[in-house]
Coordinates of C-alpha atoms and ligand atoms in Angstrom, one line a residue:
M132 CA 16.7 3.3 -23.4
T133 CA 20.3 3.6 -22.4
K134 CA 22.9 1.0 -23.9
R135 CA 26.8 0.3 -22.9
S136 CA 28.4 0.7 -25.1
Q137 CA 29.9 -2.7 -26.1
N138 CA 33.7 -3.0 -27.6
K139 CA 33.9 -6.0 -27.8
R140 CA 37.7 -7.0 -27.8
S141 CA 38.6 -5.7 -24.7
F142 CA 36.0 -5.2 -21.5
T143 CA 37.9 -1.8 -20.7
P144 CA 34.5 1.0 -18.6
T145 CA 32.9 2.5 -21.4
N146 CA 29.9 5.5 -22.5
W147 CA 26.7 4.8 -22.8
K148 CA 24.8 6.1 -25.4
E149 CA 20.4 6.4 -26.1
R150 CA 18.9 4.1 -27.6
W151 CA 15.6 3.7 -29.8
F152 CA 15.1 -0.2 -29.1
V153 CA 12.5 -2.8 -31.3
L154 CA 11.7 -5.3 -30.1
S155 CA 10.0 -7.6 -33.2
P156 CA 10.0 -11.8 -32.4
E157 CA 13.6 -13.1 -33.8
N158 CA 15.9 -9.5 -33.1
L159 CA 16.5 -6.8 -31.2
I160 CA 17.6 -4.5 -32.8
Y161 CA 18.5 -0.6 -32.0
F162 CA 18.7 2.7 -33.7
D163 CA 20.6 6.1 -33.2
G164 CA 18.1 9.2 -34.7
D165 CA 17.1 12.7 -34.5
R166 CA 13.7 12.5 -32.2
Q167 CA 12.5 15.2 -34.1
S168 CA 12.8 14.2 -37.3
G169 CA 11.9 10.5 -36.8
R170 CA 14.7 9.5 -38.9
R171 CA 16.9 6.4 -37.9
K172 CA 19.4 4.6 -38.0
E173 CA 20.1 0.7 -36.8
R174 CA 23.1 0.4 -35.2
G175 CA 23.7 -3.1 -33.9
R176 CA 20.7 -6.3 -33.5
V177 CA 21.2 -9.7 -31.6
E178 CA 19.4 -12.3 -32.3
L179 CA 16.6 -14.0 -30.1
S180 CA 18.0 -17.1 -30.6
R181 CA 20.9 -16.4 -29.5
V182 CA 19.9 -15.4 -26.5
V183 CA 21.4 -17.6 -23.4
A184 CA 20.2 -15.2 -21.0
V185 CA 17.9 -12.5 -19.3
E186 CA 19.0 -10.9 -16.8
C187 CA 18.9 -7.6 -14.1
V188 CA 21.7 -6.6 -13.2
N189 CA 23.6 -5.2 -9.8
S190 CA 22.8 -1.8 -10.0
V191 CA 25.9 -0.6 -8.1
V192 CA 28.0 -2.4 -10.8
F193 CA 27.6 1.2 -12.8
Q194 CA 25.9 3.2 -10.8
R195 CA 23.0 3.4 -13.3
D196 CA 19.1 2.3 -12.3
Y197 CA 16.8 -0.4 -13.7
V198 CA 20.0 -1.5 -15.8
F199 CA 19.0 -5.4 -17.3
Q200 CA 21.1 -7.8 -19.5
L201 CA 21.2 -9.8 -22.4
C202 CA 23.9 -12.8 -22.5
Y203 CA 23.9 -13.8 -25.8
L204 CA 26.7 -16.1 -28.3
S205 CA 27.9 -14.8 -31.7
E206 CA 28.2 -16.6 -34.7
E207 CA 31.3 -17.9 -33.1
K208 CA 30.1 -19.3 -30.3
E209 CA 32.1 -16.3 -28.5
Q210 CA 29.1 -14.8 -25.4
Y211 CA 28.8 -11.4 -25.1
V212 CA 26.3 -8.6 -22.8
L213 CA 24.5 -6.3 -24.5
Y214 CA 23.6 -3.6 -21.1
I215 CA 20.2 -1.6 -21.0
A216 CA 19.1 1.3 -18.6
A217 CA 15.8 1.9 -18.4
V218 CA 13.9 5.0 -16.7
S219 CA 12.6 3.1 -14.1
G220 CA 11.5 -0.8 -13.1
Y221 CA 8.2 -1.0 -14.8
E222 CA 9.9 -0.1 -17.8
R223 CA 13.0 -2.3 -17.7
D224 CA 10.3 -5.2 -15.7
E225 CA 7.8 -4.9 -18.8
W226 CA 11.2 -5.4 -21.4
L227 CA 12.1 -8.2 -19.1
G228 CA 8.7 -10.0 -19.7
Y229 CA 9.0 -9.8 -23.2
L230 CA 12.3 -10.4 -24.1
R231 CA 12.4 -13.9 -21.8
R232 CA 8.9 -14.9 -23.3
L233 CA 10.3 -14.3 -27.1
V234 CA 13.7 -17.0 -25.8
A235 CA 11.7 -18.9 -23.5
A236 CA 11.8 -21.8 -26.2
N237 CA 16.0 -21.4 -26.7
E238 CA 18.3 -24.3 -25.9
C239 CA 20.6 -22.2 -25.0
L240 CA 19.8 -20.4 -22.3
S241 CA 22.1 -20.6 -19.5
D242 CA 21.1 -21.6 -15.3
W243 CA 23.8 -19.4 -14.6
Y244 CA 24.6 -16.1 -15.9
H245 CA 26.7 -13.6 -14.1
E246 CA 25.0 -10.6 -11.3
G247 CA 27.5 -8.1 -12.2
A248 CA 30.3 -6.9 -14.7
F249 CA 32.9 -7.3 -15.8
I250 CA 35.1 -4.8 -15.1
R251 CA 38.7 -3.7 -14.6
N252 CA 40.1 -7.4 -15.6
Q253 CA 37.1 -9.4 -13.6
W254 CA 34.0 -10.1 -12.7
S255 CA 32.7 -7.3 -10.4
C256 CA 29.8 -10.3 -9.1
C257 CA 32.0 -13.4 -8.2
K258 CA 35.7 -11.9 -8.6
G259 CA 36.0 -14.5 -11.1
G260 CA 39.1 -13.7 -14.4
K261 CA 37.3 -13.1 -18.0
D262 CA 36.8 -16.9 -18.1
V263 CA 35.2 -17.8 -14.7
A264 CA 32.0 -18.7 -14.9
A265 CA 29.1 -17.5 -15.0
C266 CA 28.6 -17.3 -10.7
T267 CA 24.4 -16.8 -10.2
A268 CA 21.6 -18.1 -11.0
V269 CA 18.7 -17.2 -12.8
T270 CA 15.7 -15.7 -11.8
W271 CA 12.8 -17.7 -14.1
T272 CA 12.4 -20.8 -15.0
I273 CA 14.2 -22.2 -17.9
N274 CA 11.6 -24.2 -20.8
H275 CA 14.9 -26.6 -22.1
N276 CA 12.7 -28.3 -24.6
N277 CA 10.6 -26.7 -27.7
N278 CA 6.6 -26.6 -25.9
P279 CA 5.8 -22.8 -26.4
P280 CA 7.0 -20.4 -25.0
G281 CA 5.5 -19.9 -21.1
H282 CA 5.4 -18.0 -18.4
P283 CA 8.9 -17.1 -17.3
T284 CA 8.2 -17.8 -13.7
P285 CA 10.3 -17.5 -11.0
S286 CA 12.3 -20.6 -10.1
P287 CA 10.6 -22.0 -6.8
T288 CA 13.2 -23.3 -5.0
P289 CA 16.3 -21.3 -4.0
P290 CA 19.9 -22.5 -5.8
N291 CA 21.7 -25.3 -5.2
G292 CA 25.0 -26.5 -6.4
P293 CA 28.9 -25.3 -5.6
L294 CA 28.6 -21.8 -7.1
S295 CA 24.9 -20.6 -5.8
D296 CA 27.1 -21.7 -2.1
M297 CA 29.2 -18.2 -3.0
M298 CA 25.9 -15.8 -3.0
P299 CA 24.8 -15.1 0.1
H300 CA 21.3 -15.2 0.8
R301 CA 20.5 -11.5 0.5
K302 CA 16.4 -10.0 0.7
V303 CA 16.3 -7.0 -1.7
V304 CA 13.2 -4.6 -1.3
V305 CA 13.0 -1.7 -3.3
A306 CA 11.0 1.8 -1.9
L307 CA 7.3 2.8 -2.4
Y308 CA 8.0 6.4 -1.2
D309 CA 10.5 8.9 -0.3
Y310 CA 10.9 8.8 3.6
N311 CA 12.7 11.4 5.1
A312 CA 14.9 10.7 7.9
T313 CA 14.0 13.1 11.1
T314 CA 16.4 10.5 13.5
V315 CA 20.1 9.5 13.7
G316 CA 21.4 6.0 12.8
D317 CA 17.9 6.6 10.7
M318 CA 17.9 6.9 6.6
S319 CA 16.2 8.7 3.8
L320 CA 14.6 7.0 1.2
R321 CA 13.6 8.2 -2.1
K322 CA 11.1 6.3 -4.9
H323 CA 12.4 3.2 -7.1
D324 CA 15.7 3.0 -4.2
E325 CA 16.3 -0.8 -4.4
L326 CA 17.6 -1.7 -0.6
E327 CA 18.9 -4.6 1.2
V328 CA 17.2 -5.5 4.5
L329 CA 20.0 -5.6 7.3
D330 CA 18.1 -6.4 10.1
D331 CA 14.4 -6.9 10.4
T332 CA 13.8 -8.3 13.7
Q333 CA 11.6 -5.6 14.1
E334 CA 7.9 -5.0 13.4
H335 CA 8.3 -1.3 11.9
W336 CA 11.3 -0.1 11.5
W337 CA 14.0 -2.0 10.2
K338 CA 17.5 -1.2 9.3
M339 CA 18.8 -1.6 5.4
R340 CA 21.0 -0.4 3.6
N341 CA 21.4 1.6 0.0
I342 CA 22.4 -0.6 -2.3
K343 CA 23.7 2.2 -4.6
T344 CA 24.5 4.7 -1.6
K345 CA 26.1 2.1 0.8
E346 CA 24.1 4.3 3.0
E347 CA 22.5 2.2 5.8
G348 CA 19.9 3.1 8.3
F349 CA 16.1 2.4 10.2
A350 CA 13.7 3.4 7.7
P351 CA 9.7 2.4 7.8
S352 CA 9.1 -2.1 6.9
N353 CA 5.3 -0.2 5.4
Y354 CA 7.8 2.1 2.8
V355 CA 9.8 -0.5 1.4
R356 CA 8.2 -4.0 -0.8
D357 CA 10.0 -6.8 -1.9
Q358 CA 11.1 -6.3 -5.8
G359 CA 8.3 -7.1 -8.4
S360 CA 5.7 -6.9 -6.3
L361 CA 2.3 -5.2 -7.4
Q362 CA 2.6 -3.2 -5.0
Q363 CA 5.4 -0.7 -6.4
Y364 CA 2.8 -0.2 -8.9
D365 CA 1.2 3.1 -8.1
W366 CA -2.2 1.4 -9.0
Y367 CA -1.9 -1.3 -6.8
L368 CA -4.4 -1.2 -3.5
G369 CA -4.2 -4.8 -1.9
D370 CA -6.3 -5.5 0.7
A371 CA -9.0 -2.2 -0.7
T372 CA -12.2 -3.5 -0.9
R373 CA -14.6 -2.8 -4.2
H374 CA -16.5 0.7 -1.8
R375 CA -13.1 2.4 -0.9
A376 CA -11.7 1.7 -4.7
E377 CA -15.5 3.4 -5.7
V378 CA -14.6 6.8 -4.3
L379 CA -11.4 7.3 -4.8
L380 CA -11.5 6.4 -8.7
M381 CA -15.6 8.4 -8.4
N382 CA -13.5 11.7 -6.7
Q383 CA -11.3 11.8 -9.4
E384 CA -13.5 11.1 -12.1
R385 CA -10.9 10.3 -14.6
E386 CA -11.3 9.0 -17.7
G387 CA -10.4 5.3 -17.5
G388 CA -8.0 6.0 -13.8
F389 CA -8.4 2.8 -12.5
V390 CA -6.6 0.5 -9.6
V391 CA -6.2 -2.9 -8.5
R392 CA -6.6 -5.0 -6.4
N393 CA -6.9 -7.9 -4.7
S394 CA -10.7 -9.7 -5.1
T395 CA -12.9 -9.7 -2.0
T396 CA -14.3 -12.3 -2.9
N397 CA -11.6 -15.7 -4.4
S398 CA -8.4 -15.2 -2.9
G399 CA -5.8 -15.2 -4.8
I400 CA -7.7 -13.4 -7.6
Y401 CA -7.1 -9.5 -8.5
T402 CA -9.8 -7.1 -10.1
L403 CA -10.1 -3.8 -11.7
S404 CA -12.1 -1.2 -11.6
V405 CA -11.9 0.9 -14.0
F406 CA -14.0 4.9 -13.9
S407 CA -15.6 5.8 -16.9
K408 CA -18.1 8.4 -17.9
H409 CA -19.4 7.2 -21.3
L410 CA -20.7 4.1 -20.2
P411 CA -24.3 3.4 -22.5
R412 CA -27.0 5.5 -21.2
S413 CA -25.5 4.6 -17.7
R414 CA -24.2 7.6 -15.5
P415 CA -20.6 8.3 -14.5
Q416 CA -19.6 4.3 -13.0
V417 CA -16.9 2.7 -12.1
K418 CA -16.7 -1.2 -13.4
H419 CA -14.9 -4.2 -11.6
Y420 CA -13.3 -7.1 -14.2
H421 CA -11.8 -9.5 -12.4
I422 CA -8.4 -10.5 -14.4
K423 CA -8.5 -14.5 -14.6
K424 CA -5.9 -17.0 -16.0
D425 CA -5.4 -19.1 -18.4
Q426 CA -4.1 -22.2 -18.5
E427 CA -0.4 -22.1 -19.1
G428 CA -0.2 -18.9 -17.0
N429 CA -0.9 -15.5 -18.2
Y430 CA -3.4 -13.1 -17.4
Y431 CA -6.3 -11.6 -18.8
L432 CA -9.3 -9.1 -19.0
S433 CA -10.6 -9.8 -22.3
H434 CA -9.8 -12.7 -24.7
H435 CA -7.9 -10.1 -26.7
I436 CA -4.8 -9.4 -24.7
K437 CA -3.2 -12.0 -22.8
C438 CA -0.2 -11.2 -20.8
P439 CA 2.1 -13.6 -18.8
T440 CA 2.6 -10.5 -15.6
I441 CA -0.3 -8.4 -14.3
P442 CA 2.1 -5.7 -14.7
E443 CA 2.4 -6.4 -18.8
L444 CA -1.5 -6.4 -18.7
I445 CA -1.9 -3.9 -17.5
Y446 CA 0.4 -1.5 -20.0
R447 CA -0.8 -3.4 -22.6
H448 CA -4.8 -1.7 -22.2
Q449 CA -3.1 1.5 -21.4
L450 CA -3.0 1.6 -25.3
N451 CA -5.4 -0.2 -25.4
P452 CA -9.9 -0.8 -24.6
A453 CA -9.4 -4.5 -26.4
G454 CA -12.9 -5.3 -24.8
L455 CA -13.1 -3.4 -21.5
C456 CA -15.0 -0.3 -21.3
T457 CA -12.3 2.4 -22.0
R458 CA -8.8 2.6 -22.4
L459 CA -6.5 2.7 -18.8
R460 CA -5.5 5.4 -17.3
P461 CA -3.0 6.3 -14.5
I462 CA -4.9 8.7 -11.9
S463 CA -3.3 11.5 -11.7
Q464 CA -2.6 11.4 -7.8
G465 CA -0.5 7.8 -6.7
R466 CA -0.5 6.8 -3.3
E467 CA -0.6 8.6 0.0
A468 CA 2.7 8.3 1.8
P469 CA 1.3 5.8 5.5
T470 CA 2.2 6.7 7.8
T471 CA 4.9 5.0 10.2
A472 CA 4.9 3.8 13.5
G473 CA 6.7 6.6 15.6
L474 CA 9.3 9.0 13.6
G475 CA 11.8 7.1 14.4
H476 CA 13.3 3.4 14.8
D477 CA 13.1 5.0 18.4
K478 CA 12.9 7.9 18.8
W479 CA 9.9 8.6 21.1
E480 CA 10.4 11.8 23.0
I481 CA 9.6 15.4 21.3
D482 CA 11.3 17.6 21.5
P483 CA 8.6 20.4 21.5
S484 CA 10.8 23.2 20.0
Q485 CA 11.0 21.5 16.9
L486 CA 7.3 21.8 17.1
N487 CA 5.4 24.6 14.6
L488 CA 2.4 25.0 16.0
M489 CA -0.5 26.5 14.4
E490 CA -3.9 27.0 13.4
E491 CA -6.9 25.7 16.5
L492 CA -8.8 22.6 15.3
G493 CA -11.2 21.3 18.6
S494 CA -10.9 20.6 21.8
G495 CA -12.1 17.8 23.7
Q496 CA -12.1 15.6 26.9
F497 CA -8.4 16.4 27.7
G498 CA -8.3 19.8 25.9
V499 CA -6.7 22.3 23.2
V500 CA -5.8 19.9 19.8
R501 CA -4.1 22.1 17.3
H502 CA -2.6 21.4 14.2
G503 CA 1.2 21.3 13.8
K504 CA 4.3 20.8 11.7
L505 CA 7.4 19.3 12.2
G506 CA 10.1 19.6 9.9
S507 CA 7.8 19.1 6.6
L508 CA 5.2 15.9 8.6
H509 CA 1.7 17.9 9.5
V510 CA 0.3 16.7 13.0
A511 CA -2.1 17.0 15.2
V512 CA -1.0 17.9 18.7
K513 CA -3.5 16.9 21.4
M514 CA -2.7 19.9 24.8
M515 CA -2.9 17.5 27.8
K516 CA -5.3 20.2 30.2
E517 CA -3.7 19.3 33.4
G518 CA -6.0 16.6 35.8
T519 CA -7.3 15.9 33.4
M520 CA -4.9 11.9 32.9
S521 CA -3.1 9.6 34.3
E522 CA -0.8 10.7 32.9
D523 CA 2.4 8.8 33.8
E524 CA 0.9 5.4 33.2
F525 CA -0.5 6.4 30.0
I526 CA 3.2 7.6 28.9
E527 CA 4.0 4.3 29.9
E528 CA 0.4 2.1 27.6
A529 CA 1.2 5.5 24.7
K530 CA 4.2 3.2 24.0
V531 CA 2.5 -0.4 23.1
M532 CA -0.5 2.2 21.5
R533 CA 1.9 3.8 19.1
Q534 CA 3.4 -0.4 18.0
L535 CA 0.1 0.3 16.6
R536 CA -0.1 0.6 12.8
H537 CA -3.0 1.0 10.7
Q538 CA -4.2 2.5 7.9
N539 CA -8.0 2.9 9.6
L540 CA -6.7 4.0 13.0
V541 CA -5.1 6.9 13.3
Q542 CA -0.6 6.9 14.1
L543 CA 0.1 8.3 17.6
Y544 CA 4.7 9.7 16.1
G545 CA 4.8 10.4 19.9
V546 CA 5.1 13.5 23.7
C547 CA 6.5 16.0 24.8
S548 CA 6.5 14.7 28.0
K549 CA 9.1 16.0 29.6
R550 CA 7.4 19.1 30.5
R551 CA 3.6 20.3 31.7
P552 CA 0.9 20.2 30.3
I553 CA 2.2 16.9 28.8
Y554 CA 1.6 17.1 24.2
I555 CA 0.0 14.0 22.9
V556 CA 1.4 13.9 18.5
T557 CA -0.7 12.4 16.5
E558 CA -1.5 12.5 12.7
Y559 CA -3.7 15.2 10.9
L560 CA -6.6 14.8 9.0
C561 CA -7.5 18.2 7.3
H562 CA -11.6 17.4 7.5
G563 CA -11.4 16.8 11.4
S564 CA -13.4 14.4 13.5
L565 CA -16.3 12.4 11.4
L566 CA -19.3 13.1 13.1
N567 CA -19.2 16.8 11.9
Y568 CA -18.2 16.0 8.7
L569 CA -21.2 13.4 8.9
R570 CA -23.4 17.0 10.0
D571 CA -21.0 19.3 7.6
N572 CA -22.3 16.7 4.4
E573 CA -24.9 15.4 4.7
R574 CA -26.1 16.2 1.3
T575 CA -23.7 14.6 -0.9
L576 CA -22.9 11.4 1.8
L577 CA -25.9 9.8 0.9
N578 CA -25.2 7.5 -1.3
N579 CA -25.0 4.4 0.2
T580 CA -21.6 3.7 -1.9
A581 CA -19.7 6.5 0.9
V582 CA -21.6 5.5 3.4
L583 CA -20.7 2.0 3.3
D584 CA -17.3 2.6 2.2
M585 CA -17.0 4.6 6.0
C586 CA -18.3 2.2 7.8
S587 CA -16.0 -0.5 6.1
Q588 CA -13.3 1.6 6.7
V589 CA -13.5 2.6 10.8
C590 CA -14.3 -1.5 10.9
A591 CA -11.2 -2.7 9.2
G592 CA -9.0 -0.3 11.5
M593 CA -11.6 -1.9 13.9
E594 CA -10.5 -5.3 12.8
Y595 CA -6.5 -4.7 13.7
L596 CA -7.0 -4.0 17.2
E597 CA -9.7 -7.0 18.3
K598 CA -7.0 -8.9 16.1
K599 CA -4.0 -7.2 18.8
K600 CA -6.4 -8.3 21.5
F601 CA -6.7 -3.5 22.3
I602 CA -9.5 -3.3 23.0
H603 CA -11.3 0.8 22.5
R604 CA -13.7 1.9 24.5
D605 CA -14.9 4.6 23.6
L606 CA -16.2 3.9 19.0
A607 CA -18.1 6.6 18.1
A608 CA -18.7 8.7 15.7
R609 CA -16.7 12.0 17.2
N610 CA -13.1 9.8 17.9
C611 CA -12.7 9.0 14.2
L612 CA -11.3 11.7 11.7
V613 CA -11.5 12.0 7.8
G614 CA -8.9 12.9 5.9
A615 CA -8.4 13.2 1.8
N616 CA -10.3 11.1 -0.2
S617 CA -12.5 10.4 2.2
E618 CA -10.1 7.9 4.0
I619 CA -11.5 8.3 7.9
K620 CA -9.9 6.8 10.6
V621 CA -10.6 5.7 14.7
G622 CA -9.1 7.7 17.2
D623 CA -8.2 7.7 20.4
F624 CA -8.2 3.8 21.3
G625 CA -8.2 3.2 25.3
L626 CA -7.2 6.3 26.5
A627 CA -11.0 6.2 28.4
R628 CA -9.0 4.2 30.8
Y629 CA -6.1 6.8 31.2
V630 CA -9.5 10.5 32.6
V631 CA -9.3 11.0 35.5
D632 CA -12.5 12.0 36.0
D633 CA -15.7 11.0 37.5
E634 CA -18.5 12.0 35.1
Y635 CA -16.8 10.1 32.0
N636 CA -15.7 6.9 33.9
S637 CA -18.6 5.0 35.8
S638 CA -22.0 4.6 33.4
G639 CA -24.4 6.4 36.0
G640 CA -21.5 10.0 35.4
A641 CA -22.7 12.8 33.2
K642 CA -20.2 12.3 30.4
F643 CA -20.1 8.7 29.8
P644 CA -21.2 7.4 26.7
I645 CA -24.3 5.2 27.6
K646 CA -25.3 5.6 24.2
W647 CA -23.0 3.8 22.8
A648 CA -22.2 1.0 25.5
A649 CA -23.4 -2.6 25.4
P650 CA -25.3 -4.1 28.3
E651 CA -22.4 -6.0 30.3
V652 CA -21.4 -2.4 30.0
L653 CA -23.9 -0.3 31.8
N654 CA -24.3 -3.2 34.6
F655 CA -20.8 -4.7 35.0
M656 CA -18.8 -2.2 32.7
R657 CA -17.1 -5.3 30.7
F658 CA -15.7 -4.0 28.1
S659 CA -14.0 -5.9 25.7
S660 CA -13.7 -6.4 22.1
K661 CA -17.6 -7.6 21.9
S662 CA -18.2 -4.1 23.3
D663 CA -16.6 -2.6 20.5
V664 CA -18.8 -4.6 18.2
W665 CA -21.7 -3.2 19.7
A666 CA -20.3 0.8 20.1
F667 CA -19.4 0.0 16.8
G668 CA -23.1 -0.9 15.2
V669 CA -24.8 2.8 16.8
L670 CA -21.7 4.2 15.6
M671 CA -22.8 2.7 11.8
W672 CA -26.0 3.9 12.9
E673 CA -24.9 7.6 13.0
V674 CA -23.1 7.7 9.7
Y675 CA -26.7 6.1 7.8
T676 CA -28.3 9.6 9.9
C677 CA -25.7 11.8 8.9
G678 CA -24.4 12.3 12.2
K679 CA -27.7 12.6 14.8
M680 CA -27.0 11.9 17.8
P681 CA -29.1 7.8 19.1
Y682 CA -31.8 7.8 20.9
G683 CA -32.8 11.7 20.0
R684 CA -33.5 13.6 22.9
M685 CA -34.0 10.3 25.4
R686 CA -32.3 11.2 28.7
N687 CA -29.9 8.6 29.9
P688 CA -31.6 6.2 32.4
E689 CA -34.1 5.5 29.3
V690 CA -31.6 4.3 27.0
V691 CA -30.5 2.4 30.1
E692 CA -34.1 0.9 30.0
M693 CA -34.8 1.1 26.3
V694 CA -31.2 -0.6 25.7
Q695 CA -31.9 -3.7 28.0
S696 CA -35.8 -4.2 27.3
G697 CA -33.8 -5.4 24.6
R698 CA -35.1 -3.0 21.7
V699 CA -32.6 -1.1 19.6
L700 CA -31.8 1.4 17.4
E701 CA -34.6 1.9 14.5
Q702 CA -33.5 2.0 11.3
P703 CA -33.0 4.7 9.0
R704 CA -34.1 5.9 6.0
Y705 CA -31.6 6.1 4.1
C706 CA -30.5 2.1 5.3
P707 CA -30.7 -0.9 3.5
D708 CA -32.1 -3.6 5.2
D709 CA -28.6 -6.0 4.6
V710 CA -27.2 -3.1 6.3
Y711 CA -29.5 -2.4 8.9
S712 CA -28.9 -6.7 9.5
I713 CA -25.3 -5.6 10.5
M714 CA -26.3 -3.2 12.8
Q715 CA -29.4 -5.8 14.4
H716 CA -26.0 -7.9 14.3
C717 CA -23.6 -6.0 16.5
W718 CA -26.5 -5.1 19.6
T719 CA -26.7 -9.2 20.2
P720 CA -27.7 -9.1 23.5
V721 CA -25.3 -11.1 24.8
A722 CA -22.1 -10.4 24.3
E723 CA -20.2 -13.4 23.2
S724 CA -23.0 -13.9 20.4
R725 CA -22.1 -10.4 18.5
P726 CA -20.1 -11.2 15.6
S727 CA -16.3 -10.3 15.8
F728 CA -15.3 -7.7 13.2
S729 CA -13.4 -9.5 11.0
E730 CA -17.4 -11.4 10.5
I731 CA -18.4 -7.6 10.1
L732 CA -16.3 -6.8 8.2
I733 CA -16.9 -10.3 5.2
Q734 CA -20.6 -9.3 5.8
F735 CA -19.7 -6.0 4.1
M736 CA -18.0 -6.8 1.3
N737 CA -20.2 -9.7 0.0
I738 CA -22.7 -6.4 0.5
A739 CA -20.8 -5.1 -2.0
D740 CA -19.8 -7.3 -4.4
E741 CA -23.8 -8.4 -4.8
Ligands
LIG103 P1 -10.2 15.0 20.8 O1 -10.2 15.9 22.0 O2 -10.4 14.1 19.9 O3 -11.7 15.4 21.0 O4 -10.6 16.3 19.6 C1 -11.2 18.0 19.9 C2 -11.4 18.2 18.2 O5 -10.0 18.3 17.9 C3 -11.9 17.0 17.4 O6 -13.1 16.9 17.3 C4 -11.4 17.3 16.1 O7 -12.3 18.4 15.2 C5 -9.9 18.5 16.2 N1 -8.9 16.8 15.8 C6 -8.7 16.2 17.0 N2 -7.3 15.3 16.6 C7 -7.2 15.6 15.3 C8 -6.3 15.1 14.1 N3 -5.6 14.7 14.0 N4 -6.4 15.2 13.8 C9 -7.3 16.8 12.8 N5 -7.9 16.9 13.6 C10 -8.5 16.8 15.2

């Protein structure tokens, strides 16, 4: 790390030097020296028992990222500050964690510190002179008695008292991904940028200020996370299911490759999933471990290592398996940047001259779909055949659809509606339609994890639509798409309402998707989230048969008769009983008695954890 020189007599701006830091239970010692020869000379040390605060530094002060400070007392009880810049937020948090644990029992700990630094004869944070008391409340609980050091947790209550009133409440977030702004008023982000949120009233686009560059603008809210949240780590997958973790890790085949996710069975608990090829007498597989917490609040996976934070625990197991099946190794491919709700906070209409159109991807109900690029962003462009849709109504509705954003829905980016034919511009998925993908990959797909993962991904996308009270009306494998890492997304939601074609719109029409239709749709054209659930059962059947046509060669009237008499599709050969029973649930004749998508999702999770 680099250390700011201390120049103890005058607080003039000084320089930064690379130093080798060593932390012992008593001291933080820093050395200089030759990296290659390994010869190092001690340049100084801070006795940890004299430390009064260990805190981050407002990064603007030094125009440097990841700076933290150690405030300590000299033998003469004079207070000094050591400023250290780590190379990443991860490294800084690690050092903060270790240092705080070692100093937690210090009697001299202070409740206050200066968030800024003393530059040009004043503190940059409170503008006070050299002797002005610290102005910012410390961010972790201080243990003033001499109990054994516990885990320093963030202070649950905001600081009070006259000094804290001077500090306005700020929400500071960290960018998780790079983002290139394309619209006036929007702002580009670089991974790890620290940003102050100025306006979070729009769900998907927040106005922010880059703390370092001072630039202001809108950026996607799903590209940032609160400082200190696990989301900032590439290995954290949030609510991903057990199958998703398994599929991702099996695809990567990296010994020790791991992810951490929220446990599907116990809320508030985390699970570590690890891939290993070298388990005794077994094929490569993914093992799952619950991350437990002891009474002192320390996290542990095995009794060998206990740490106050999950990142610290992960880091320690990267050095040593310590009871796990293998040492943890970060997976090479980081998380992909997610889609954004539209291409800018206020951008909806896309100028077709900015679209670079490439190969044809296929054609469907509305016409040809082409692969395109908008700057560096891959997109799919549906070129709507004239007369196939009620365009004006669709353009109005699409403004609502653009606000729908979920990792398992094909993202609508915008439209080119100023000339005909209109284009609908959506996210591009490299493996095309799920139906073709199933048919092309029959041999490799028939393992339970991969197909269960597909079904639960579709279910997660549909659960989101259900919550938003948005009905799909044409859910089927042909309307889902497959992206990198076996990611499945539901597409064409709601479009069915704008089709101008009697053959598609009435249940007697040749193009009407009878084989996916619930009885109440066949009888009364009554669509609801529950009729989507019926269609989802049929989609599961398509997945488990690797893309067979439901009801085989039966003609539509025969299918209608079969459904109305209460008979359903047979159990696919490779479909386990518990999965088939979910399909049967979806095909409950009375709509109201069918499970909701959130109930089905829970059923999937229970299958996974058996
Ligand atoms: P559709 O008109 O939605 O039925 O699309 C026709 C075909 O185009 C699909 O079967 C896919 O093969 C392809 N396609 C449609 N949308 C996309 C997309 N967003 N990404 C990749 N391929 C797509």
